[in-house]
């Protein structure tokens, strides 16, 4: 072994990374009863913090940027130029937050944990507890693949994320498949980025609480072929296609399912296919099951609703006629889509269709999408 | 088809995303001769921009945060509260930049394109031209998988990124493998995040300029089992292991290569294995080829150097004795590792070992790692 001396070279690299004084601050500091945020900003006039725990009924993905429009907690400057504030410990959840420096949106520079929600980066605050127990701790991990497939329906090569559970590589058994659809302003990576979908799957499967399953997360924006903003030349920018939402729904059944069933070891029948989605993905779930009632036995739209149009009612009746094993839908009671979800619940009841309407507090939020996913997984393929 | 009316539900979601006035600003605007940056910040006292083009000899991954320490261009405020400045068009490259608002590091809020370099998010400025021609435009894409493998050598399940080229799924031929190692403060996703590695591979392969190959990007930090900061509970935090750099180098040969050769369709011999890496990954490349001279025929360390220690010289002589097909190493002339690279060049020459020392201007930078990768790929497996 002649390795040892080579690493003297590394000393230079490490010295180069020497942290400046302000980077040695720790923020956030999670105590027993409070959380303390801090930031070095000697030249700033006003620094404050806004966090998602301040508005669990939030109905927008994109939080407004300006302090005048939203609730903030002001931070105070000490004589060394460090601003800080302590707030009572929020309830357990994966929260996100940011600072405002003289009115401008800023990440916490001392917190390397950030999440991209499709429109912006957010600093992350994890308060561990019952709600978060499936976000951490799995020791058996599934793999995640970013896969390009041909979509003749949309006239593009497109990208999707595919989760294969722990053990997929080493066993011969075929798996059921959940098609998990994202919302507006999101892409094929967002369920995993924002909802810890992979971690929740790993945990539920490792604990024996969910069937091992493959999870397919397509890109639901027909004018994109893959997640924008992280690499180049991946947007089709076909305006006509943007409007063709039906075409995307058709491509799910005509292009994506055949690709998955040809390339992965799956059980290719209705009893082993589930579809779920949040918000726009919930609308896609309603649409694809109405248009193709013979494809999915497990139907789980979230944060979206029904209506009493002739088309919608005919779609629901088609699902009833074709049969299904689970109809489970979910909405936060403060979600702007909640009234529509109530209508969906009523329509299913009026049609004598067994179903569960899972309601809880909160709005159109990632906090709720995570809980809905975690709650739904044990119900599938059982 | 009963899809149409469902999409009325979507109107609410889209309205919810209505952009505030300041978000309608476009920044950056790339003109023929200049680039204009702007930002709405009526309450700020001083706003400036710092970009990587200002210091192509930069030798640190982590740019210092404080305006007093680095070159900036000051922006001017108009009466609507919008700050802006125009600068001469930088040369073609994928550059990164940020704003400072009253001394605090801020992303450009109007530029959704951001890159995570392992320590921070950076706003991206692409000036297209010859240097960037392989960063965009490929229409045939390889897939990328985040794969968990067992590492008995490090006593962990660990994660790596594996690129399989376009066509891998549909042909029967076995592929050669490049093991591509990251630098300090990076992880298994950074070659792809920061260097557009996947895009460069797609382009070179589609143009017939590089052999189709599998590229394995492991996590080179033995105390991590996977990229931190994007999901939870993934750090081993074993301080002893952090110091065990040799153990990581051993795990590359003892754990990673066997996993890859058992799970992917590869040609499992020396003639079809290449190893390359930047900075710490360059040191890993030197170390693994010294310790295991019979494993790789293509040896391409970047941004790192040799020394005249007995160990190092014995390692090089072992490589000579075992034989190899390509020894190609690279460094920017302003890189702090350049003097060591010169020593490596001299040692290889003194030992009568055919090799190429690829030198160009610039420092220890992502601009250079991208160019080195793009330059090296056509030389492998040919």
XYZ file of C-alpha atoms in Angstrom:
764
model
C 0.000 0.000 0.000
C 1.538 3.270 -1.129
C -1.426 5.416 -0.364
C -0.410 7.338 2.728
C 1.717 10.154 1.388
C -0.691 11.029 -1.362
C -2.991 12.554 1.136
C -0.560 15.263 2.070
C -1.808 16.812 -1.177
C -5.195 17.069 0.437
C -4.014 19.433 3.137
C -4.071 22.274 0.636
C -7.632 21.509 -0.391
C -8.832 21.441 3.151
C -7.030 24.647 4.141
C -8.671 26.283 1.148
C -12.044 25.503 2.614
C -11.322 27.229 5.924
C -14.580 28.675 7.154
C -14.946 32.367 7.758
C -16.060 33.454 11.218
C -19.708 33.968 10.338
C -19.922 30.485 8.873
C -19.116 29.005 12.283
C -22.481 30.164 13.623
C -24.937 27.326 14.100
C -28.472 27.971 12.902
C -31.060 26.747 13.606
C -30.431 25.500 17.153
C -33.272 23.235 18.256
C -33.717 23.291 22.032
C -36.239 21.534 24.218
C -38.753 24.367 24.140
C -37.545 26.769 21.478
C -35.667 27.135 18.228
C -33.024 29.839 17.787
C -32.117 31.252 14.390
C -29.075 33.414 13.802
C -27.229 35.134 11.002
C -24.198 37.401 10.725
C -25.205 40.557 8.866
C -23.564 43.630 10.424
C -24.614 45.970 7.603
C -28.287 44.990 7.539
C -30.967 47.284 8.950
C -33.697 44.687 9.492
C -33.594 40.896 9.586
C -36.556 38.605 10.202
C -37.579 34.982 9.793
C -40.650 33.466 8.144
C -41.437 29.759 8.536
C -44.061 27.412 7.158
C -45.219 26.624 10.739
C -46.571 30.183 10.918
C -49.186 29.381 8.290
C -50.147 25.701 8.205
C -53.245 26.703 6.234
C -51.060 28.156 3.471
C -52.673 27.624 0.107
C -49.821 28.624 -2.158
C -46.666 26.815 -3.073
C -44.877 30.118 -3.622
C -44.779 32.094 -0.395
C -44.949 35.834 -1.060
C -41.534 37.394 -0.884
C -42.259 40.622 0.951
C -42.284 40.989 4.692
C -45.184 43.404 4.521
C -47.423 40.629 3.202
C -46.613 37.784 5.552
C -46.070 36.997 9.196
C -42.473 37.237 10.336
C -40.555 37.248 13.593
C -38.057 40.077 13.828
C -34.486 39.238 14.757
C -32.272 41.422 16.974
C -28.668 42.395 16.310
C -25.951 42.006 18.950
C -22.776 44.109 19.052
C -20.857 41.543 16.954
C -23.274 41.945 14.036
C -25.116 38.666 14.654
C -28.894 38.813 14.340
C -30.943 36.216 16.206
C -34.331 35.294 17.606
C -35.833 32.408 19.514
C -39.342 31.108 18.899
C -41.400 28.497 20.729
C -40.714 25.020 19.331
C -43.107 24.338 16.424
C -44.962 21.011 16.439
C -43.107 18.051 14.953
C -42.882 18.213 11.169
C -40.499 18.938 8.351
C -40.869 22.722 8.164
C -39.236 25.193 5.779
C -38.219 28.788 6.433
C -36.218 31.741 5.175
C -34.847 35.030 6.397
C -35.584 38.525 5.077
C -32.663 40.936 5.012
C -33.837 44.477 4.393
C -36.849 43.042 2.590
C -35.013 40.470 0.497
C -35.598 36.704 0.652
C -32.469 34.906 1.928
C -31.639 31.314 2.819
C -30.167 30.665 6.263
C -26.462 30.672 5.313
C -25.593 28.420 8.263
C -28.091 25.707 7.354
C -26.889 23.587 4.453
C -30.145 21.652 4.354
C -32.238 23.246 1.604
C -35.124 21.977 -0.508
C -36.153 23.074 -3.993
C -39.947 23.207 -4.307
C -40.042 23.903 -8.037
C -40.056 27.669 -7.608
C -37.459 28.428 -4.952
C -34.996 27.033 -2.434
C -36.139 26.788 1.175
C -34.115 26.248 4.370
C -35.259 23.146 6.243
C -36.178 22.758 9.940
C -36.901 19.202 11.085
C -38.671 18.872 14.427
C -38.705 15.149 15.049
C -41.717 13.351 16.433
C -44.600 11.097 15.541
C -45.427 12.841 12.251
C -41.831 12.562 11.028
C -41.082 9.019 12.179
C -41.077 7.700 8.614
C -38.886 10.513 7.253
C -35.702 9.178 8.882
C -34.013 6.044 10.048
C -34.597 3.440 7.334
C -31.532 1.252 6.864
C -32.773 -0.610 3.781
C -33.037 1.769 0.873
C -34.670 1.436 -2.502
C -32.888 2.792 -5.575
C -34.094 5.772 -7.574
C -33.593 6.069 -11.313
C -34.087 9.029 -13.651
C -35.257 7.240 -16.774
C -35.799 8.567 -20.296
C -38.680 6.991 -22.200
C -40.253 7.600 -25.571
C -43.636 9.333 -25.510
C -45.196 9.060 -28.986
C -48.364 10.644 -27.547
C -46.472 13.845 -26.685
C -43.876 13.524 -29.448
C -40.909 13.686 -27.060
C -38.335 11.687 -25.218
C -39.321 12.429 -21.613
C -37.863 11.751 -18.182
C -39.432 10.152 -15.104
C -38.222 9.040 -11.674
C -38.640 5.378 -10.784
C -38.229 3.990 -7.254
C -37.472 0.290 -6.948
C -37.743 -1.085 -3.404
C -34.924 -2.669 -1.394
C -34.414 -6.211 -2.636
C -35.632 -5.571 -6.190
C -32.160 -6.305 -7.584
C -31.726 -9.618 -5.836
C -35.110 -11.353 -5.952
C -37.231 -12.676 -8.801
C -40.690 -11.662 -7.644
C -42.691 -9.158 -9.671
C -43.979 -6.001 -7.965
C -47.114 -3.849 -7.994
C -46.739 -0.251 -9.213
C -47.896 3.074 -7.793
C -48.033 5.951 -10.315
C -47.475 9.053 -8.162
C -48.243 12.370 -9.869
C -46.946 15.824 -8.923
C -48.689 19.197 -8.687
C -48.419 22.482 -10.559
C -44.988 24.156 -10.622
C -43.381 20.804 -9.731
C -41.581 18.173 -11.776
C -40.605 14.486 -11.747
C -38.202 15.028 -8.836
C -40.507 16.983 -6.506
C -42.291 14.155 -4.698
C -38.862 12.992 -3.637
C -37.325 16.456 -3.062
C -40.153 17.970 -1.040
C -42.122 15.032 0.335
C -39.276 12.691 1.287
C -41.231 10.135 -0.754
C -38.282 7.753 -1.005
C -37.610 7.900 2.742
C -41.297 7.325 3.563
C -41.410 4.346 1.184
C -38.175 2.906 2.632
C -39.541 3.199 6.170
C -43.034 1.845 5.529
C -41.641 -1.090 3.519
C -38.844 -1.897 5.989
C -41.366 -1.939 8.862
C -43.595 -4.319 6.904
C -46.393 -1.727 6.925
C -46.562 -1.279 3.147
C -46.224 -3.809 0.330
C -42.900 -3.526 -1.456
C -43.803 -1.645 -4.630
C -42.303 0.197 -7.564
C -43.222 3.890 -7.615
C -43.247 5.791 -10.906
C -43.071 9.606 -10.719
C -43.502 11.082 -14.227
C -43.185 14.718 -15.270
C -46.778 15.974 -15.532
C -46.040 19.162 -17.488
C -46.538 18.265 -21.150
C -44.402 21.189 -22.343
C -41.338 19.961 -20.421
C -39.486 16.781 -21.149
C -37.652 16.877 -17.810
C -37.143 18.965 -14.664
C -36.077 22.440 -15.723
C -33.547 24.667 -13.944
C -30.998 21.987 -13.148
C -29.652 21.306 -16.606
C -30.083 22.781 -20.049
C -32.079 22.466 -23.222
C -34.684 20.268 -21.668
C -37.763 22.325 -22.322
C -39.817 21.762 -25.393
C -41.427 25.219 -25.082
C -44.261 24.059 -27.298
C -47.072 26.398 -26.261
C -49.741 24.283 -27.939
C -48.546 21.280 -25.970
C -48.761 23.192 -22.701
C -52.491 23.395 -23.198
C -52.807 19.715 -24.069
C -53.397 18.392 -20.601
C -55.513 15.576 -21.987
C -52.561 14.460 -24.042
C -50.485 14.061 -20.872
C -53.204 11.961 -19.269
C -53.349 9.796 -22.381
C -49.548 9.466 -22.415
C -49.654 8.071 -18.887
C -51.616 5.057 -20.114
C -50.354 4.848 -23.694
C -46.635 5.519 -23.152
C -45.604 5.359 -19.482
C -47.389 2.215 -18.300
C -46.188 0.165 -21.324
C -42.606 1.406 -20.760
C -42.711 0.477 -17.078
C -44.253 -2.935 -17.760
C -41.644 -3.685 -20.449
C -38.608 -2.508 -18.472
C -39.324 -3.406 -14.836
C -40.339 -6.650 -13.155
C -43.987 -5.777 -12.425
C -47.355 -7.485 -12.240
C -49.044 -5.945 -15.306
C -52.684 -5.973 -14.289
C -55.285 -3.655 -12.828
C -55.118 -5.292 -9.377
C -51.463 -4.269 -9.113
C -51.691 -0.686 -10.364
C -52.391 2.327 -8.145
C -52.568 5.991 -9.104
C -52.297 8.987 -6.800
C -51.334 12.624 -7.084
C -51.496 15.970 -5.352
C -53.268 19.088 -6.639
C -52.741 19.096 -10.440
C -51.648 15.471 -10.012
C -54.910 14.846 -8.156
C -56.791 16.269 -11.143
C -54.682 14.009 -13.376
C -55.649 11.062 -11.127
C -59.348 11.911 -11.503
C -58.897 12.362 -15.250
C -56.950 9.197 -15.986
C -59.295 6.991 -13.963
C -62.332 8.550 -15.676
C -60.854 8.087 -19.137
C -59.374 4.627 -18.445
C -61.517 2.947 -15.769
C -60.062 -0.499 -16.481
C -56.461 0.378 -15.649
C -56.162 1.105 -11.900
C -57.688 -0.703 -8.912
C -56.319 1.816 -6.365
C -57.381 5.456 -6.831
C -56.047 8.074 -4.403
C -56.394 11.738 -5.451
C -55.224 14.384 -2.939
C -55.904 18.117 -2.652
C -58.362 18.230 -5.545
C -62.062 17.855 -6.089
C -65.013 16.814 -8.188
C -67.859 18.689 -9.754
C -71.363 17.956 -10.960
C -70.688 18.381 -14.672
C -72.077 15.665 -16.928
C -68.552 14.647 -17.913
C -67.369 14.269 -14.331
C -70.394 12.267 -13.214
C -70.102 9.990 -16.244
C -66.441 9.419 -15.380
C -67.273 8.421 -11.797
C -70.056 6.111 -12.971
C -67.631 4.500 -15.427
C -65.264 3.792 -12.518
C -68.112 2.252 -10.538
C -69.080 0.045 -13.474
C -65.513 -1.078 -14.108
C -64.953 -1.783 -10.399
C -62.027 -0.908 -8.113
C -60.499 -2.069 -4.849
C -59.764 1.248 -3.099
C -61.014 4.784 -3.575
C -59.227 6.932 -1.005
C -59.086 10.702 -1.336
C -57.646 13.352 0.958
C -57.708 17.100 1.550
C -56.764 19.516 4.312
C -59.820 21.289 5.724
C -58.220 24.684 4.956
C -57.198 23.641 1.432
C -58.861 25.769 -1.281
C -59.580 22.436 -2.985
C -61.432 21.130 0.085
C -64.921 22.191 -1.071
C -64.342 20.277 -4.313
C -63.150 17.267 -2.308
C -66.412 17.429 -0.330
C -68.316 17.368 -3.631
C -66.286 14.330 -4.728
C -67.109 12.629 -1.417
C -70.811 13.361 -1.919
C -70.807 12.113 -5.499
C -69.096 8.856 -4.487
C -71.645 8.394 -1.650
C -74.615 9.180 -3.892
C -73.376 6.572 -6.341
C -73.065 3.978 -3.592
C -69.327 3.690 -4.123
C -67.246 2.538 -1.119
C -64.555 5.088 -0.424
C -62.648 6.946 2.280
C -62.417 10.727 2.466
C -59.364 11.433 4.623
C -59.624 14.925 6.084
C -57.268 16.698 8.446
C -56.392 20.260 9.348
C -54.032 22.346 7.238
C -53.969 23.687 3.715
C -52.589 22.942 0.280
C -49.174 22.146 1.764
C -46.245 19.760 1.620
C -46.866 18.980 5.283
C -50.163 17.479 4.202
C -48.895 15.748 1.038
C -46.287 13.927 3.148
C -48.852 12.809 5.714
C -51.273 11.729 2.981
C -48.585 9.636 1.263
C -47.505 8.080 4.565
C -51.151 7.322 5.451
C -52.068 5.934 2.019
C -49.122 3.568 1.412
C -50.288 0.868 3.899
C -53.665 0.711 2.125
C -52.301 -0.233 -1.308
C -52.175 -3.740 -2.801
C -53.602 -5.386 0.300
C -63.148 10.990 -22.703
C -64.462 12.772 -19.626
C -61.346 14.700 -18.903
C -62.153 18.223 -19.945
C -64.117 19.612 -17.022
C -61.732 18.300 -14.442
C -59.281 20.936 -15.398
C -61.501 23.754 -14.250
C -60.201 22.698 -10.821
C -56.778 23.738 -11.968
C -57.751 27.374 -12.411
C -57.563 27.857 -8.638
C -54.097 26.376 -8.475
C -52.811 28.585 -11.227
C -54.368 31.757 -9.802
C -52.706 30.884 -6.496
C -49.361 31.092 -8.205
C -49.909 34.621 -9.514
C -46.550 36.306 -9.585
C -45.920 39.447 -7.616
C -44.638 42.462 -9.526
C -41.009 42.006 -8.604
C -41.079 38.403 -9.782
C -41.890 39.573 -13.303
C -38.425 41.084 -13.615
C -36.156 39.104 -15.912
C -32.616 38.552 -14.664
C -30.107 37.928 -16.054
C -30.727 39.381 -19.525
C -28.012 38.230 -21.935
C -27.451 40.730 -24.749
C -24.979 40.685 -27.601
C -22.310 42.582 -25.711
C -23.445 42.711 -22.119
C -25.365 40.968 -19.387
C -27.825 42.867 -17.196
C -28.727 41.744 -13.694
C -31.637 43.199 -11.751
C -33.426 42.744 -8.468
C -36.305 44.459 -6.677
C -35.126 45.525 -3.233
C -36.523 48.955 -2.315
C -35.396 48.772 1.326
C -31.815 47.743 0.629
C -28.949 50.201 1.007
C -26.372 48.457 -1.175
C -26.722 45.686 -3.745
C -23.905 44.179 -5.792
C -23.148 41.137 -7.916
C -20.240 38.703 -7.765
C -19.692 36.145 -10.523
C -17.257 33.306 -11.118
C -16.077 35.016 -14.348
C -14.480 37.711 -12.167
C -11.986 35.218 -10.806
C -11.276 32.338 -13.200
C -8.176 31.580 -11.144
C -10.314 30.995 -8.065
C -8.818 28.287 -5.929
C -11.653 27.726 -3.499
C -14.922 25.946 -3.925
C -16.508 28.171 -1.291
C -16.366 31.784 -2.391
C -15.970 34.110 0.605
C -19.288 35.605 1.546
C -18.309 39.181 2.344
C -18.162 41.908 -0.235
C -15.130 43.429 1.432
C -13.116 40.344 0.512
C -14.057 39.819 -3.117
C -14.555 41.677 -6.356
C -18.111 42.855 -6.958
C -19.936 45.131 -9.356
C -22.218 47.583 -7.591
C -25.807 47.814 -8.754
C -27.812 51.054 -8.916
C -31.358 51.593 -7.678
C -34.032 53.224 -9.860
C -37.022 55.067 -8.450
C -39.186 51.909 -8.532
C -36.834 50.110 -6.135
C -35.206 47.958 -8.814
C -31.432 47.572 -8.578
C -29.519 46.729 -11.743
C -26.170 46.743 -13.491
C -24.817 45.756 -16.874
C -21.437 44.140 -17.354
C -19.497 43.255 -20.503
C -20.467 39.777 -21.742
C -18.193 37.205 -20.069
C -16.568 34.592 -22.325
C -18.644 31.530 -23.107
C -18.947 29.166 -20.158
C -21.342 27.998 -17.495
C -20.722 30.675 -14.854
C -22.246 31.053 -11.397
C -23.013 34.236 -9.497
C -24.838 35.750 -6.552
C -25.956 39.120 -5.268
C -25.015 40.788 -1.981
C -27.765 42.747 -0.252
C -26.376 44.899 2.519
C -23.513 42.449 2.835
C -25.572 39.254 2.752
C -25.232 36.510 0.121
C -28.447 36.217 -1.929
C -29.509 34.174 -4.961
C -30.921 36.075 -7.933
C -34.657 35.703 -7.130
C -35.579 36.015 -10.815
C -33.302 33.215 -11.979
C -34.707 29.802 -11.164
C -31.584 28.079 -12.449
C -29.478 27.301 -9.386
C -26.733 24.768 -8.715
C -25.727 23.200 -5.410
C -21.944 22.865 -5.169
C -21.887 20.921 -1.919
C -21.614 24.005 0.264
C -24.109 26.487 -1.178
C -26.590 27.286 -3.919
C -25.360 29.403 -6.825
C -27.328 31.251 -9.523
C -26.333 30.100 -13.014
C -25.351 32.185 -16.065
C -24.844 30.230 -19.292
C -23.015 32.070 -22.063
C -23.220 29.692 -24.987
C -20.293 29.064 -27.294
C -17.589 26.604 -28.180
C -16.733 25.681 -24.592
C -20.360 24.903 -23.759
C -21.321 23.046 -26.935
C -21.497 19.702 -25.128
C -23.534 21.060 -22.210
C -26.754 21.347 -24.220
C -28.622 19.872 -27.127
C -28.274 16.091 -26.810
C -31.474 14.338 -27.832
C -30.418 10.839 -26.784
C -30.079 10.672 -23.021
C -28.565 8.099 -20.725
C -30.320 7.204 -17.490
C -28.969 8.035 -14.052
C -29.547 5.824 -11.032
C -28.907 6.456 -7.340
C -27.932 2.988 -6.210
C -27.389 1.616 -2.699
C -24.658 -0.994 -2.381
C -23.129 -2.854 0.512
C -19.642 -1.729 1.520
C -18.202 -4.315 3.926
C -14.894 -2.401 3.804
C -16.545 0.690 5.313
C -19.230 -1.212 7.237
C -22.116 0.675 5.629
C -24.781 0.543 2.987
C -23.654 3.424 0.753
C -25.078 5.272 -2.246
C -23.519 6.003 -5.639
C -24.728 7.507 -8.910
C -24.518 5.333 -12.005
C -24.936 6.641 -15.565
C -25.937 4.121 -18.223
C -25.669 5.417 -21.803
C -28.544 5.745 -24.288
C -29.307 2.307 -25.689
C -28.145 0.351 -22.626
C -31.696 -0.881 -21.979
C -32.283 -2.192 -25.478
C -29.006 -3.767 -26.613
C -27.050 -6.775 -25.391
C -23.527 -5.483 -25.664
C -21.408 -5.060 -22.552
C -19.882 -1.654 -21.772
C -16.612 -0.274 -20.421
C -16.786 1.637 -17.122
C -15.375 4.991 -16.012
C -15.107 5.467 -12.233
C -15.423 9.246 -11.782
C -14.473 10.558 -8.336
C -15.536 13.853 -6.746
C -13.564 16.428 -4.757
C -13.664 17.657 -1.173
C -16.980 19.102 0.053
C -18.783 17.257 -2.756
C -20.788 14.052 -2.908
C -22.007 11.378 -5.332
C -24.309 13.846 -7.109
C -21.837 16.711 -7.623
C -20.187 15.668 -10.897
C -23.655 15.732 -12.385
C -24.956 18.800 -10.488
C -21.994 21.076 -11.074
C -20.187 19.672 -14.092
C -23.142 18.732 -16.301
C -21.408 15.334 -16.485
C -24.514 13.585 -17.798
C -25.083 16.204 -20.497
C -21.419 16.078 -21.582
C -21.564 12.264 -21.766
C -24.843 12.355 -23.718
C -23.379 14.820 -26.220
C -20.001 13.149 -26.707
C -21.616 9.722 -27.116
C -24.408 10.926 -29.424
C -21.830 12.628 -31.671
C -19.809 9.418 -31.837
C -16.867 11.194 -30.212
C -16.745 9.021 -27.083
C -17.304 5.301 -26.620
C -20.646 4.547 -24.998
C -19.695 3.813 -21.393
C -21.125 3.337 -17.940
C -19.986 6.017 -15.490
C -19.913 5.269 -11.767
C -19.832 8.254 -9.390
C -19.400 7.018 -5.801
C -19.505 9.074 -2.600
C -15.850 9.620 -1.674
C -16.426 10.761 1.924
C -16.066 7.642 4.057
C -18.047 9.192 6.930
C -21.132 9.722 4.764
C -23.201 6.974 3.263
C -24.938 9.358 0.859
C -25.247 13.025 -0.115
C -26.128 15.003 2.999
C -28.474 18.004 3.188
C -31.163 16.677 0.883
C -32.605 13.974 3.058
C -32.189 12.781 6.614
C -30.259 10.338 8.753
C -27.745 9.574 6.068
C -24.572 10.503 7.832
C -22.603 7.940 9.693
C -20.760 10.638 11.676
C -18.085 8.129 12.523
C -15.102 10.370 13.196
C -12.625 7.503 12.996
C -13.980 6.608 9.566
C -13.555 10.190 8.362
C -9.827 9.745 8.794
C -9.819 6.404 7.019
C -9.210 7.664 3.523
C -7.303 4.502 2.692
C -10.373 2.497 3.575
C -12.392 4.422 0.980
C -9.776 3.743 -1.689
C -9.853 0.055 -0.780
C -13.658 0.026 -0.869
C -13.556 1.290 -4.436
C -11.822 -1.887 -5.549
C -13.177 -4.338 -2.973
C -16.839 -3.241 -2.839
C -17.799 -0.876 -5.676
C -16.186 -2.568 -8.680
C -17.584 -6.003 -7.742
C -21.068 -4.488 -7.248
C -20.935 -2.752 -10.623
C -19.633 -5.850 -12.395
C -22.353 -8.029 -10.816
C -25.265 -5.650 -11.446
C -24.511 -3.961 -14.788
C -23.655 -5.344 -18.228
C -19.965 -4.433 -18.278
C -16.699 -5.798 -19.636
C -14.991 -6.781 -16.371
C -11.341 -6.368 -17.245
C -8.555 -3.831 -16.873
C -8.753 -2.767 -20.532
C -12.316 -1.606 -19.965
C -11.886 0.244 -16.692
C -10.947 3.923 -16.378
C -10.563 6.014 -13.241
C -10.584 9.789 -12.986
C -11.322 12.379 -10.352
C -10.931 16.021 -9.449
C -8.969 17.407 -6.475
C -9.565 14.941 -3.595
C -10.888 12.571 -6.278
C -7.634 13.125 -8.171
C -5.728 12.099 -5.044
C -8.038 9.073 -4.798
C -7.203 8.286 -8.449
C -3.471 8.435 -7.712
C -3.970 6.333 -4.585
C -6.137 3.602 -6.076
C -3.890 3.125 -9.114
C -0.799 2.984 -6.878
C -2.381 0.444 -4.546
C -4.063 -1.596 -7.302
C -1.970 -1.210 -10.483
C -3.666 -4.170 -12.198
C -7.183 -2.746 -12.120
C -7.347 0.293 -14.463
C -5.875 0.806 -17.948
C -7.023 4.469 -18.167
C -5.738 6.793 -15.431
C -6.846 10.452 -15.485
C -6.283 12.469 -12.305
C -7.235 16.181 -12.409
C -6.310 19.122 -10.181
C -3.923 17.157 -8.003
C -0.262 16.280 -7.950
C 2.564 13.928 -7.152
C 5.498 14.139 -4.797
C 8.937 12.570 -4.463
C 8.192 10.487 -1.402
C 9.360 6.884 -1.512
C 5.757 5.680 -1.370
C 4.626 7.838 -4.267
C 7.555 6.878 -6.501
C 7.036 3.194 -5.729
C 3.367 3.566 -6.671
C 4.218 5.126 -10.022
C 6.805 2.458 -10.745
C 4.242 -0.225 -9.902
C 1.899 1.312 -12.492
C 4.681 1.280 -15.067
C 5.440 -2.353 -14.333
C 1.787 -3.398 -14.523
C 1.251 -1.450 -17.755
C -1.553 0.906 -18.806
C -3.084 2.287 -21.982
C -3.554 5.968 -21.092
C -2.080 8.214 -18.430
C -3.676 11.633 -18.890
C -3.591 14.238 -16.158
C -4.775 17.826 -16.088
C -4.468 21.020 -14.070
C -5.169 24.718 -14.523
C -1.989 26.781 -14.500
C -3.397 28.908 -11.639
C -4.559 25.864 -9.654
C -2.825 25.587 -6.269
C -2.359 21.925 -7.190
C -0.527 22.844 -10.410
C 2.991 22.653 -8.935
C 2.220 19.117 -7.752
C 0.885 18.260 -11.216
C 4.192 19.488 -12.676
C 6.022 17.157 -10.291
C 3.778 14.277 -11.421
C 4.549 15.137 -15.058
C 8.295 15.113 -14.301
C 8.126 11.810 -12.428
C 6.230 10.145 -15.289
C 8.790 11.510 -17.783
C 11.772 10.446 -15.675
C 10.319 6.945 -15.524
C 9.895 6.851 -19.302
C 6.125 6.509 -18.991
C 4.051 7.756 -21.947
C 1.518 10.295 -20.698
C -0.193 13.599 -21.459
C -0.165 16.562 -19.089
C -3.125 18.700 -20.169
C -2.599 22.263 -18.975
C -4.776 25.283 -19.503
C -5.379 28.615 -17.816
C -7.655 28.948 -14.795
C -7.726 27.617 -11.255
C -9.217 24.883 -9.138
C -12.651 25.486 -10.662
C -15.735 23.790 -12.050
C -15.081 25.578 -15.339
C -11.910 23.529 -15.608
C -13.363 20.224 -14.356
C -16.039 20.432 -17.066
C -13.490 21.116 -19.788
C -11.201 18.352 -18.510
C -14.057 15.821 -18.528
C -15.159 16.905 -22.008
C -11.547 16.670 -23.265
C -10.810 13.327 -21.619
C -13.906 11.337 -22.646
C -12.885 10.897 -26.322
C -9.556 9.388 -25.177
C -11.059 6.509 -23.202
C -11.437 2.914 -24.378
C -10.056 3.646 -27.853
